[in-house]
Amino acid sequence: VCSFRSLVTSLCDEYFAQYRRRTHVTPKSYISFIESYRSLYGTQHTKVDQMAQRMNMGLNKLLEASQSVAELQVELVVKEKDLAVASKAADEVLAEVTTSTTAAQKVKDEVLKV
């Protein structure tokens, strides 16, 4: 505190030498300076805390999203296998239907000839 006060006193002397205006630092002005500094510090500290909380929430959301994506990728692999099996079964059914349709068409043509 004392070194700060002497620093301010020397700066006041420099200010007088440069601008020819006297400034004085009294204990009351020093205390009001400290109070205003504490107030400003508290405000800035609150802002930084809020920003840190937002950032942490955002990081948590990103982690949750990456976990969800990993789970969905596992589900996708399983569903792709199921889809491949279903597609193969559908192709077999389509082949059977095509064969049946061809046979039915031949029978229809024979019936129309008679």
N, CA, C and O atoms as a printed pandas DataFrame, in Angstrom:
     atom_number atom_name residue_name chain_id  residue_number  x_coord  y_coord  z_coord
0              1         N          VAL        A               1    0.834   -1.180    0.000
1              2        CA          VAL        A               1    0.000    0.000    0.000
2              3         C          VAL        A               1    0.875    1.238    0.000
3              4         O          VAL        A               1    0.616    2.189   -0.738
4              5         N          CYS        A               2    1.895    1.229    0.814
5              6        CA          CYS        A               2    2.770    2.405    0.910
6              7         C          CYS        A               2    3.502    2.639   -0.411
7              8         O          CYS        A               2    3.627    3.780   -0.854
8              9         N          SER        A               3    3.985    1.568   -1.041
9             10        CA          SER        A               3    4.707    1.739   -2.304
10            11         C          SER        A               3    3.767    2.266   -3.394
11            12         O          SER        A               3    4.168    3.068   -4.237
12            13         N          PHE        A               4    2.525    1.809   -3.366
13            14        CA          PHE        A               4    1.556    2.301   -4.339
14            15         C          PHE        A               4    1.294    3.788   -4.119
15            16         O          PHE        A               4    1.226    4.563   -5.073
16            17         N          ARG        A               5    1.147    4.179   -2.848
17            18        CA          ARG        A               5    0.897    5.581   -2.533
18            19         C          ARG        A               5    2.084    6.450   -2.968
19            20         O          ARG        A               5    1.885    7.537   -3.511
20            21         N          SER        A               6    3.299    5.985   -2.737
21            22        CA          SER        A               6    4.452    6.778   -3.165
22            23         C          SER        A               6    4.553    6.813   -4.690
23            24         O          SER        A               6    4.984    7.820   -5.251
24            25         N          LEU        A               7    4.169    5.744   -5.362
25            26        CA          LEU        A               7    4.158    5.750   -6.818
26            27         C          LEU        A               7    3.149    6.778   -7.330
27            28         O          LEU        A               7    3.441    7.536   -8.256
28            29         N          VAL        A               8    1.973    6.799   -6.728
29            30        CA          VAL        A               8    0.955    7.759   -7.145
30            31         C          VAL        A               8    1.429    9.186   -6.859
31            32         O          VAL        A               8    1.205   10.083   -7.673
32            33         N          THR        A               9    2.065    9.401   -5.744
33            34        CA          THR        A               9    2.581   10.733   -5.415
34            35         C          THR        A               9    3.609   11.186   -6.456
35            36         O          THR        A               9    3.583   12.335   -6.898
36            37         N          SER        A              10    4.504   10.289   -6.841
37            38        CA          SER        A              10    5.506   10.666   -7.849
38            39         C          SER        A              10    4.838   10.938   -9.202
39            40         O          SER        A              10    5.261   11.832   -9.934
40            41         N          LEU        A              11    3.800   10.172   -9.531
41            42        CA          LEU        A              11    3.075   10.423  -10.776
42            43         C          LEU        A              11    2.338   11.765  -10.727
43            44         O          LEU        A              11    2.231   12.457  -11.739
44            45         N          CYS        A              12    1.836   12.124   -9.551
45            46        CA          CYS        A              12    1.191   13.436   -9.401
46            47         C          CYS        A              12    2.204   14.559   -9.627
47            48         O          CYS        A              12    1.880   15.577  -10.238
48            49         N          ASP        A              13    3.419   14.374   -9.139
49            50        CA          ASP        A              13    4.469   15.377   -9.351
50            51         C          ASP        A              13    4.822   15.483  -10.843
51            52         O          ASP        A              13    5.024   16.582  -11.358
52            53         N          GLU        A              14    4.895   14.340  -11.528
53            54        CA          GLU        A              14    5.166   14.366  -12.964
54            55         C          GLU        A              14    4.032   15.064  -13.713
55            56         O          GLU        A              14    4.273   15.830  -14.646
56            57         N          TYR        A              15    2.813   14.795  -13.303
57            58        CA          TYR        A              15    1.658   15.429  -13.922
58            59         C          TYR        A              15    1.735   16.943  -13.750
59            60         O          TYR        A              15    1.448   17.689  -14.686
60            61         N          PHE        A              16    2.123   17.406  -12.547
61            62        CA          PHE        A              16    2.267   18.846  -12.298
62            63         C          PHE        A              16    3.361   19.439  -13.175
63            64         O          PHE        A              16    3.197   20.523  -13.734
64            65         N          ALA        A              17    4.470   18.730  -13.293
65            66        CA          ALA        A              17    5.586   19.230  -14.101
66            67         C          ALA        A              17    5.176   19.340  -15.570
67            68         O          ALA        A              17    5.620   20.257  -16.261
68            69         N          GLN        A              18    4.349   18.436  -16.052
69            70        CA          GLN        A              18    3.984   18.438  -17.462
70            71         C          GLN        A              18    2.835   19.399  -17.760
71            72         O          GLN        A              18    2.896   20.148  -18.736
72            73         N          TYR        A              19    1.782   19.386  -16.927
73            74        CA          TYR        A              19    0.570   20.150  -17.243
74            75         C          TYR        A              19    0.343   21.372  -16.351
75            76         O          TYR        A              19   -0.592   22.138  -16.585
76            77         N          ARG        A              20    1.169   21.559  -15.352
77            78        CA          ARG        A              20    1.048   22.673  -14.409
78            79         C          ARG        A              20   -0.311   22.672  -13.703
79            80         O          ARG        A              20   -0.902   23.727  -13.473
80            81         N          ARG        A              21   -0.786   21.503  -13.371
81            82        CA          ARG        A              21   -2.021   21.361  -12.593
82            83         C          ARG        A              21   -1.718   20.448  -11.420
83            84         O          ARG        A              21   -1.105   19.392  -11.573
84            85         N          ARG        A              22   -2.152   20.869  -10.270
85            86        CA          ARG        A              22   -1.917   20.077   -9.064
86            87         C          ARG        A              22   -2.984   18.992   -8.901
87            88         O          ARG        A              22   -4.174   19.232   -9.105
88            89         N          THR        A              23   -2.529   17.804   -8.533
89            90        CA          THR        A              23   -3.436   16.725   -8.142
90            91         C          THR        A              23   -2.936   16.181   -6.815
91            92         O          THR        A              23   -1.734   16.120   -6.556
92            93         N          HIS        A              24   -3.874   15.796   -5.999
93            94        CA          HIS        A              24   -3.503   15.267   -4.686
94            95         C          HIS        A              24   -4.199   13.925   -4.496
95            96         O          HIS        A              24   -5.337   13.722   -4.919
96            97         N          VAL        A              25   -3.495   13.040   -3.863
97            98        CA          VAL        A              25   -4.073   11.743   -3.555
98            99         C          VAL        A              25   -4.266   11.691   -2.058
99           100         O          VAL        A              25   -3.316   11.707   -1.275
100          101         N          THR        A              26   -5.504   11.630   -1.697
101          102        CA          THR        A              26   -5.826   11.548   -0.275
102          103         C          THR        A              26   -6.254   10.125    0.044
103          104         O          THR        A              26   -6.596    9.366   -0.863
104          105         N          PRO        A              27   -6.241    9.761    1.284
105          106        CA          PRO        A              27   -6.682    8.409    1.629
106          107         C          PRO        A              27   -8.116    8.138    1.176
107          108         O          PRO        A              27   -8.431    7.011    0.795
108          109         N          LYS        A              28   -8.986    9.139    1.209
109          110        CA          LYS        A              28  -10.365    8.933    0.784
110          111         C          LYS        A              28  -10.435    8.619   -0.704
111          112         O          LYS        A              28  -11.163    7.715   -1.113
112          113         N          SER        A              29   -9.684    9.357   -1.516
113          114        CA          SER        A              29   -9.715    9.083   -2.951
114          115         C          SER        A              29   -9.077    7.724   -3.252
115          116         O          SER        A              29   -9.494    7.025   -4.176
116          117         N          TYR        A              30   -8.077    7.364   -2.474
117          118        CA          TYR        A              30   -7.448    6.058   -2.653
118          119         C          TYR        A              30   -8.437    4.947   -2.303
119          120         O          TYR        A              30   -8.527    3.942   -3.008
120          121         N          ILE        A              31   -9.169    5.133   -1.224
121          122        CA          ILE        A              31  -10.164    4.136   -0.817
122          123         C          ILE        A              31  -11.274    4.055   -1.854
123          124         O          ILE        A              31  -11.728    2.957   -2.175
124          125         N          SER        A              32  -11.720    5.177   -2.384
125          126        CA          SER        A              32  -12.761    5.134   -3.415
126          127         C          SER        A              32  -12.229    4.469   -4.688
127          128         O          SER        A              32  -12.967    3.779   -5.391
128          129         N          PHE        A              33  -10.937    4.686   -4.977
129          130        CA          PHE        A              33  -10.322    4.006   -6.108
130          131         C          PHE        A              33  -10.347    2.491   -5.907
131          132         O          PHE        A              33  -10.681    1.740   -6.824
132          133         N          ILE        A              34   -9.995    2.057   -4.720
133          134        CA          ILE        A              34   -9.988    0.621   -4.421
134          135         C          ILE        A              34  -11.407    0.064   -4.502
135          136         O          ILE        A              34  -11.606   -1.031   -5.028
136          137         N          GLU        A              35  -12.385    0.788   -3.996
137          138        CA          GLU        A              35  -13.775    0.329   -4.061
138          139         C          GLU        A              35  -14.255    0.220   -5.506
139          140         O          GLU        A              35  -14.924   -0.744   -5.876
140          141         N          SER        A              36  -13.909    1.213   -6.312
141          142        CA          SER        A              36  -14.321    1.139   -7.717
142          143         C          SER        A              36  -13.603   -0.003   -8.430
143          144         O          SER        A              36  -14.181   -0.662   -9.295
144          145         N          TYR        A              37  -12.348   -0.234   -8.066
145          146        CA          TYR        A              37  -11.607   -1.352   -8.643
146          147         C          TYR        A              37  -12.251   -2.675   -8.245
147          148         O          TYR        A              37  -12.407   -3.564   -9.082
148          149         N          ARG        A              38  -12.621   -2.813   -6.989
149          150        CA          ARG        A              38  -13.272   -4.044   -6.516
150          151         C          ARG        A              38  -14.601   -4.258   -7.237
151          152         O          ARG        A              38  -14.941   -5.379   -7.613
152          153         N          SER        A              39  -15.338   -3.181   -7.423
153          154        CA          SER        A              39  -16.617   -3.284   -8.114
154          155         C          SER        A              39  -16.418   -3.734   -9.556
155          156         O          SER        A              39  -17.103   -4.639  -10.031
156          157         N          LEU        A              40  -15.486   -3.104  -10.245
157          158        CA          LEU        A              40  -15.182   -3.473  -11.626
158          159         C          LEU        A              40  -14.675   -4.905  -11.710
159          160         O          LEU        A              40  -15.063   -5.658  -12.603
160          161         N          TYR        A              41  -13.815   -5.272  -10.786
161          162        CA          TYR        A              41  -13.283   -6.635  -10.757
162          163         C          TYR        A              41  -14.412   -7.640  -10.555
163          164         O          TYR        A              41  -14.447   -8.672  -11.226
164          165         N          GLY        A              42  -15.324   -7.353   -9.650
165          166        CA          GLY        A              42  -16.458   -8.248   -9.407
166          167         C          GLY        A              42  -17.326   -8.409  -10.639
167          168         O          GLY        A              42  -17.755   -9.517  -10.960
168          169         N          THR        A              43  -17.588   -7.312  -11.328
169          170        CA          THR        A              43  -18.393   -7.358  -12.551
170          171         C          THR        A              43  -17.707   -8.203  -13.621
171          172         O          THR        A              43  -18.333   -9.066  -14.236
172          173         N          GLN        A              44  -16.435   -7.953  -13.834
173          174        CA          GLN        A              44  -15.699   -8.700  -14.848
174          175         C          GLN        A              44  -15.581  -10.178  -14.466
175          176         O          GLN        A              44  -15.658  -11.057  -15.325
176          177         N          HIS        A              45  -15.395  -10.440  -13.185
177          178        CA          HIS        A              45  -15.290  -11.820  -12.710
178          179         C          HIS        A              45  -16.598  -12.563  -12.968
179          180         O          HIS        A              45  -16.583  -13.723  -13.377
180          181         N          THR        A              46  -17.721  -11.903  -12.731
181          182        CA          THR        A              46  -19.030  -12.505  -12.985
182          183         C          THR        A              46  -19.198  -12.808  -14.472
183          184         O          THR        A              46  -19.684  -13.878  -14.839
184          185         N          LYS        A              47  -18.797  -11.867  -15.327
185          186        CA          LYS        A              47  -18.896  -12.084  -16.774
186          187         C          LYS        A              47  -18.049  -13.276  -17.210
187          188         O          LYS        A              47  -18.495  -14.105  -18.004
188          189         N          VAL        A              48  -16.844  -13.357  -16.696
189          190        CA          VAL        A              48  -15.945  -14.454  -17.064
190          191         C          VAL        A              48  -16.516  -15.784  -16.568
191          192         O          VAL        A              48  -16.449  -16.788  -17.277
192          193         N          ASP        A              49  -17.071  -15.796  -15.365
193          194        CA          ASP        A              49  -17.694  -17.016  -14.842
194          195         C          ASP        A              49  -18.855  -17.461  -15.728
195          196         O          ASP        A              49  -18.992  -18.648  -16.024
196          197         N          GLN        A              50  -19.685  -16.518  -16.147
197          198        CA          GLN        A              50  -20.816  -16.856  -17.012
198          199         C          GLN        A              50  -20.334  -17.413  -18.344
199          200         O          GLN        A              50  -20.886  -18.390  -18.850
200          201         N          MET        A              51  -19.313  -16.797  -18.907
201          202        CA          MET        A              51  -18.774  -17.285  -20.175
202          203         C          MET        A              51  -18.174  -18.680  -19.998
203          204         O          MET        A              51  -18.320  -19.530  -20.877
204          205         N          ALA        A              52  -17.502  -18.922  -18.874
205          206        CA          ALA        A              52  -16.925  -20.243  -18.615
206          207         C          ALA        A              52  -18.028  -21.286  -18.467
207          208         O          ALA        A              52  -17.897  -22.406  -18.961
208          209         N          GLN        A              53  -19.100  -20.924  -17.797
209          210        CA          GLN        A              53  -20.219  -21.855  -17.647
210          211         C          GLN        A              53  -20.839  -22.177  -19.008
211          212         O          GLN        A              53  -21.154  -23.332  -19.292
212          213         N          ARG        A              54  -21.010  -21.167  -19.833
213          214        CA          ARG        A              54  -21.563  -21.396  -21.173
214          215         C          ARG        A              54  -20.659  -22.307  -21.988
215          216         O          ARG        A              54  -21.124  -23.207  -22.688
216          217         N          MET        A              55  -19.357  -22.058  -21.885
217          218        CA          MET        A              55  -18.410  -22.872  -22.633
218          219         C          MET        A              55  -18.450  -24.316  -22.137
219          220         O          MET        A              55  -18.432  -25.247  -22.943
220          221         N          ASN        A              56  -18.505  -24.507  -20.834
221          222        CA          ASN        A              56  -18.581  -25.865  -20.294
222          223         C          ASN        A              56  -19.870  -26.558  -20.719
223          224         O          ASN        A              56  -19.863  -27.746  -21.039
224          225         N          MET        A              57  -20.978  -25.813  -20.722
225          226        CA          MET        A              57  -22.239  -26.401  -21.184
226          227         C          MET        A              57  -22.128  -26.804  -22.652
227          228         O          MET        A              57  -22.585  -27.878  -23.041
228          229         N          GLY        A              58  -21.525  -25.945  -23.458
229          230        CA          GLY        A              58  -21.341  -26.248  -24.874
230          231         C          GLY        A              58  -20.463  -27.478  -25.084
231          232         O          GLY        A              58  -20.746  -28.314  -25.942
232          233         N          LEU        A              59  -19.400  -27.580  -24.298
233          234        CA          LEU        A              59  -18.527  -28.747  -24.407
234          235         C          LEU        A              59  -19.263  -30.011  -23.986
235          236         O          LEU        A              59  -19.101  -31.061  -24.607
236          237         N          ASN        A              60  -20.065  -29.916  -22.943
237          238        CA          ASN        A              60  -20.857  -31.076  -22.516
238          239         C          ASN        A              60  -21.831  -31.498  -23.608
239          240         O          ASN        A              60  -22.004  -32.689  -23.866
240          241         N          LYS        A              61  -22.465  -30.520  -24.247
241          242        CA          LYS        A              61  -23.394  -30.830  -25.344
242          243         C          LYS        A              61  -22.649  -31.499  -26.503
243          244         O          LYS        A              61  -23.162  -32.435  -27.115
244          245         N          LEU        A              62  -21.451  -31.021  -26.798
245          246        CA          LEU        A              62  -20.666  -31.634  -27.869
246          247         C          LEU        A              62  -20.293  -33.072  -27.521
247          248         O          LEU        A              62  -20.339  -33.951  -28.381
248          249         N          LEU        A              63  -19.926  -33.315  -26.268
249          250        CA          LEU        A              63  -19.604  -34.674  -25.844
250          251         C          LEU        A              63  -20.826  -35.580  -25.943
251          252         O          LEU        A              63  -20.727  -36.720  -26.399
252          253         N          GLU        A              64  -21.983  -35.067  -25.512
253          254        CA          GLU        A              64  -23.216  -35.844  -25.610
254          255         C          GLU        A              64  -23.537  -36.149  -27.073
255          256         O          GLU        A              64  -23.943  -37.260  -27.412
256          257         N          ALA        A              65  -23.350  -35.156  -27.926
257          258        CA          ALA        A              65  -23.626  -35.345  -29.353
258          259         C          ALA        A              65  -22.692  -36.390  -29.950
259          260         O          ALA        A              65  -23.129  -37.224  -30.743
260          261         N          SER        A              66  -21.417  -36.359  -29.584
261          262        CA          SER        A              66  -20.478  -37.344  -30.133
262          263         C          SER        A              66  -20.818  -38.744  -29.636
263          264         O          SER        A              66  -20.670  -39.715  -30.379
264          265         N          GLN        A              67  -21.274  -38.862  -28.384
265          266        CA          GLN        A              67  -21.689  -40.168  -27.877
266          267         C          GLN        A              67  -22.929  -40.657  -28.623
267          268         O          GLN        A              67  -23.030  -41.836  -28.963
268          269         N          SER        A              68  -23.859  -39.759  -28.871
269          270        CA          SER        A              68  -25.069  -40.128  -29.612
270          271         C          SER        A              68  -24.724  -40.567  -31.027
271          272         O          SER        A              68  -25.295  -41.531  -31.536
272          273         N          VAL        A              69  -23.799  -39.869  -31.658
273          274        CA          VAL        A              69  -23.378  -40.229  -33.016
274          275         C          VAL        A              69  -22.733  -41.613  -33.008
275          276         O          VAL        A              69  -22.975  -42.413  -33.911
276          277         N          ALA        A              70  -21.917  -41.900  -31.999
277          278        CA          ALA        A              70  -21.277  -43.214  -31.920
278          279         C          ALA        A              70  -22.332  -44.310  -31.764
279          280         O          ALA        A              70  -22.248  -45.357  -32.406
280          281         N          GLU        A              71  -23.324  -44.061  -30.907
281          282        CA          GLU        A              71  -24.400  -45.043  -30.724
282          283         C          GLU        A              71  -25.193  -45.233  -32.020
283          284         O          GLU        A              71  -25.530  -46.359  -32.384
284          285         N          LEU        A              72  -25.485  -44.140  -32.706
285          286        CA          LEU        A              72  -26.233  -44.229  -33.958
286          287         C          LEU        A              72  -25.436  -44.959  -35.039
287          288         O          LEU        A              72  -26.013  -45.660  -35.870
288          289         N          GLN        A              73  -24.120  -44.798  -35.030
289          290        CA          GLN        A              73  -23.302  -45.504  -36.006
290          291         C          GLN        A              73  -23.348  -47.013  -35.763
291          292         O          GLN        A              73  -23.380  -47.804  -36.706
292          293         N          VAL        A              74  -23.350  -47.401  -34.483
293          294        CA          VAL        A              74  -23.464  -48.827  -34.161
294          295         C          VAL        A              74  -24.817  -49.351  -34.631
295          296         O          VAL        A              74  -24.903  -50.426  -35.225
296          297         N          GLU        A              75  -25.871  -48.587  -34.360
297          298        CA          GLU        A              75  -27.210  -48.981  -34.819
298          299         C          GLU        A              75  -27.267  -49.061  -36.345
299          300         O          GLU        A              75  -27.909  -49.949  -36.905
300          301         N          LEU        A              76  -26.593  -48.129  -37.004
301          302        CA          LEU        A              76  -26.576  -48.114  -38.469
302          303         C          LEU        A              76  -25.950  -49.389  -39.022
303          304         O          LEU        A              76  -26.456  -49.958  -39.989
304          305         N          VAL        A              77  -24.868  -49.836  -38.427
305          306        CA          VAL        A              77  -24.209  -51.055  -38.892
306          307         C          VAL        A              77  -25.173  -52.237  -38.768
307          308         O          VAL        A              77  -25.289  -53.048  -39.687
308          309         N          VAL        A              78  -25.860  -52.330  -37.629
309          310        CA          VAL        A              78  -26.812  -53.423  -37.421
310          311         C          VAL        A              78  -27.954  -53.331  -38.425
311          312         O          VAL        A              78  -28.342  -54.338  -39.017
312          313         N          LYS        A              79  -28.492  -52.133  -38.621
313          314        CA          LYS        A              79  -29.617  -51.969  -39.543
314          315         C          LYS        A              79  -29.205  -52.200  -40.985
315          316         O          LYS        A              79  -30.005  -52.683  -41.787
316          317         N          GLU        A              80  -27.964  -51.860  -41.328
317          318        CA          GLU        A              80  -27.488  -52.139  -42.686
318          319         C          GLU        A              80  -27.436  -53.647  -42.933
319          320         O          GLU        A              80  -27.773  -54.111  -44.022
320          321         N          LYS        A              81  -27.013  -54.412  -41.919
321          322        CA          LYS        A              81  -27.008  -55.874  -42.060
322          323         C          LYS        A              81  -28.431  -56.383  -42.229
323          324         O          LYS        A              81  -28.701  -57.224  -43.087
324          325         N          ASP        A              82  -29.349  -55.863  -41.399
325          326        CA          ASP        A              82  -30.759  -56.266  -41.524
326          327         C          ASP        A              82  -31.310  -55.881  -42.896
327          328         O          ASP        A              82  -32.059  -56.641  -43.509
328          329         N          LEU        A              83  -30.934  -54.700  -43.367
329          330        CA          LEU        A              83  -31.391  -54.245  -44.679
330          331         C          LEU        A              83  -30.850  -55.138  -45.791
331          332         O          LEU        A              83  -31.566  -55.440  -46.746
332          333         N          ALA        A              84  -29.608  -55.557  -45.676
333          334        CA          ALA        A              84  -29.022  -56.436  -46.691
334          335         C          ALA        A              84  -29.771  -57.764  -46.723
335          336         O          ALA        A              84  -30.048  -58.295  -47.798
336          337         N          VAL        A              85  -30.102  -58.301  -45.547
337          338        CA          VAL        A              85  -30.856  -59.560  -45.484
338          339         C          VAL        A              85  -32.245  -59.353  -46.085
339          340         O          VAL        A              85  -32.704  -60.177  -46.876
340          341         N          ALA        A              86  -32.911  -58.272  -45.723
341          342        CA          ALA        A              86  -34.251  -57.997  -46.241
342          343         C          ALA        A              86  -34.210  -57.767  -47.751
343          344         O          ALA        A              86  -35.107  -58.208  -48.470
344          345         N          SER        A              87  -33.190  -57.089  -48.227
345          346        CA          SER        A              87  -33.047  -56.830  -49.656
346          347         C          SER        A              87  -32.846  -58.142  -50.418
347          348         O          SER        A              87  -33.409  -58.343  -51.494
348          349         N          LYS        A              88  -32.031  -59.031  -49.837
349          350        CA          LYS        A              88  -31.808  -60.326  -50.483
350          351         C          LYS        A              88  -33.110  -61.125  -50.531
351          352         O          LYS        A              88  -33.418  -61.766  -51.535
352          353         N          ALA        A              89  -33.872  -61.081  -49.432
353          354        CA          ALA        A              89  -35.158  -61.787  -49.400
354          355         C          ALA        A              89  -36.124  -61.172  -50.406
355          356         O          ALA        A              89  -36.855  -61.899  -51.078
356          357         N          ALA        A              90  -36.140  -59.857  -50.519
357          358        CA          ALA        A              90  -37.019  -59.185  -51.483
358          359         C          ALA        A              90  -36.631  -59.550  -52.910
359          360         O          ALA        A              90  -37.504  -59.743  -53.756
360          361         N          ASP        A              91  -35.332  -59.645  -53.187
361          362        CA          ASP        A              91  -34.877  -60.040  -54.523
362          363         C          ASP        A              91  -35.328  -61.461  -54.843
363          364         O          ASP        A              91  -35.734  -61.753  -55.968
364          365         N          GLU        A              92  -35.253  -62.341  -53.847
365          366        CA          GLU        A              92  -35.701  -63.720  -54.053
366          367         C          GLU        A              92  -37.201  -63.763  -54.344
367          368         O          GLU        A              92  -37.646  -64.465  -55.252
368          369         N          VAL        A              93  -37.975  -63.004  -53.563
369          370        CA          VAL        A              93  -39.422  -62.958  -53.773
370          371         C          VAL        A              93  -39.727  -62.379  -55.156
371          372         O          VAL        A              93  -40.607  -62.877  -55.858
372          373         N          LEU        A              94  -39.001  -61.329  -55.546
373          374        CA          LEU        A              94  -39.198  -60.729  -56.858
374          375         C          LEU        A              94  -38.902  -61.735  -57.966
375          376         O          LEU        A              94  -39.616  -61.801  -58.967
376          377         N          ALA        A              95  -37.846  -62.513  -57.775
377          378        CA          ALA        A              95  -37.507  -63.531  -58.776
378          379         C          ALA        A              95  -38.621  -64.569  -58.860
379          380         O          ALA        A              95  -38.994  -64.990  -59.955
380          381         N          GLU        A              96  -39.155  -64.985  -57.708
381          382        CA          GLU        A              96  -40.248  -65.958  -57.704
382          383         C          GLU        A              96  -41.493  -65.384  -58.378
383          384         O          GLU        A              96  -42.161  -66.067  -59.154
384          385         N          VAL        A              97  -41.795  -64.121  -58.073
385          386        CA          VAL        A              97  -42.963  -63.473  -58.680
386          387         C          VAL        A              97  -42.765  -63.354  -60.182
387          388         O          VAL        A              97  -43.706  -63.565  -60.947
388          389         N          THR        A              98  -41.581  -63.026  -60.607
389          390        CA          THR        A              98  -41.295  -62.913  -62.040
390          391         C          THR        A              98  -41.462  -64.276  -62.719
391          392         O          THR        A              98  -42.046  -64.378  -63.798
392          393         N          THR        A              99  -40.948  -65.297  -62.082
393          394        CA          THR        A              99  -41.096  -66.650  -62.629
394          395         C          THR        A              99  -42.563  -67.038  -62.699
395          396         O          THR        A              99  -43.021  -67.577  -63.707
396          397         N          SER        A             100  -43.298  -66.766  -61.632
397          398        CA          SER        A             100  -44.728  -67.088  -61.599
398          399         C          SER        A             100  -45.481  -66.291  -62.657
399          400         O          SER        A             100  -46.375  -66.828  -63.312
400          401         N          THR        A             101  -45.144  -65.048  -62.829
401          402        CA          THR        A             101  -45.803  -64.201  -63.820
402          403         C          THR        A             101  -45.525  -64.732  -65.217
403          404         O          THR        A             101  -46.421  -64.785  -66.061
404          405         N          THR        A             102  -44.306  -65.116  -65.452
405          406        CA          THR        A             102  -43.947  -65.665  -66.757
406          407         C          THR        A             102  -44.733  -66.953  -67.026
407          408         O          THR        A             102  -45.250  -67.165  -68.123
408          409         N          ALA        A             103  -44.810  -67.804  -66.005
409          410        CA          ALA        A             103  -45.562  -69.055  -66.163
410          411         C          ALA        A             103  -47.042  -68.766  -66.378
411          412         O          ALA        A             103  -47.683  -69.405  -67.212
412          413         N          ALA        A             104  -47.588  -67.809  -65.636
413          414        CA          ALA        A             104  -49.000  -67.453  -65.781
414          415         C          ALA        A             104  -49.261  -66.873  -67.162
415          416         O          ALA        A             104  -50.314  -67.128  -67.746
416          417         N          GLN        A             105  -48.330  -66.103  -67.692
417          418        CA          GLN        A             105  -48.473  -65.522  -69.027
418          419         C          GLN        A             105  -48.495  -66.620  -70.079
419          420         O          GLN        A             105  -49.260  -66.545  -71.040
420          421         N          LYS        A             106  -47.662  -67.638  -69.905
421          422        CA          LYS        A             106  -47.638  -68.759  -70.858
422          423         C          LYS        A             106  -48.961  -69.506  -70.829
423          424         O          LYS        A             106  -49.502  -69.880  -71.870
424          425         N          VAL        A             107  -49.476  -69.720  -69.616
425          426        CA          VAL        A             107  -50.752  -70.415  -69.475
426          427         C          VAL        A             107  -51.860  -69.567  -70.110
427          428         O          VAL        A             107  -52.745  -70.104  -70.776
428          429         N          LYS        A             108  -51.815  -68.262  -69.907
429          430        CA          LYS        A             108  -52.821  -67.370  -70.478
430          431         C          LYS        A             108  -52.762  -67.420  -71.993
431          432         O          LYS        A             108  -53.800  -67.468  -72.652
432          433         N          ASP        A             109  -51.560  -67.411  -72.555
433          434        CA          ASP        A             109  -51.391  -67.468  -74.001
434          435         C          ASP        A             109  -51.923  -68.783  -74.550
435          436         O          ASP        A             109  -52.549  -68.798  -75.610
436          437         N          GLU        A             110  -51.687  -69.883  -73.852
437          438        CA          GLU        A             110  -52.188  -71.187  -74.287
438          439         C          GLU        A             110  -53.706  -71.233  -74.233
439          440         O          GLU        A             110  -54.350  -71.807  -75.111
440          441         N          VAL        A             111  -54.279  -70.618  -73.186
441          442        CA          VAL        A             111  -55.729  -70.612  -73.049
442          443         C          VAL        A             111  -56.343  -69.749  -74.153
443          444         O          VAL        A             111  -57.388  -70.111  -74.693
444          445         N          LEU        A             112  -55.748  -68.663  -74.490
445          446        CA          LEU        A             112  -56.246  -67.792  -75.549
446          447         C          LEU        A             112  -56.156  -68.456  -76.916
447          448         O          LEU        A             112  -56.952  -68.143  -77.801
448          449         N          LYS        A             113  -55.205  -69.362  -77.107
449          450        CA          LYS        A             113  -55.041  -70.049  -78.400
450          451         C          LYS        A             113  -56.172  -71.041  -78.600
451          452         O          LYS        A             113  -56.550  -71.316  -79.739
452          453         N          VAL        A             114  -56.709  -71.571  -77.547
453          454        CA          VAL        A             114  -57.735  -72.615  -77.679
454          455         C          VAL        A             114  -59.062  -72.040  -77.934
455          456         O          VAL        A             114  -60.039  -72.778  -78.071
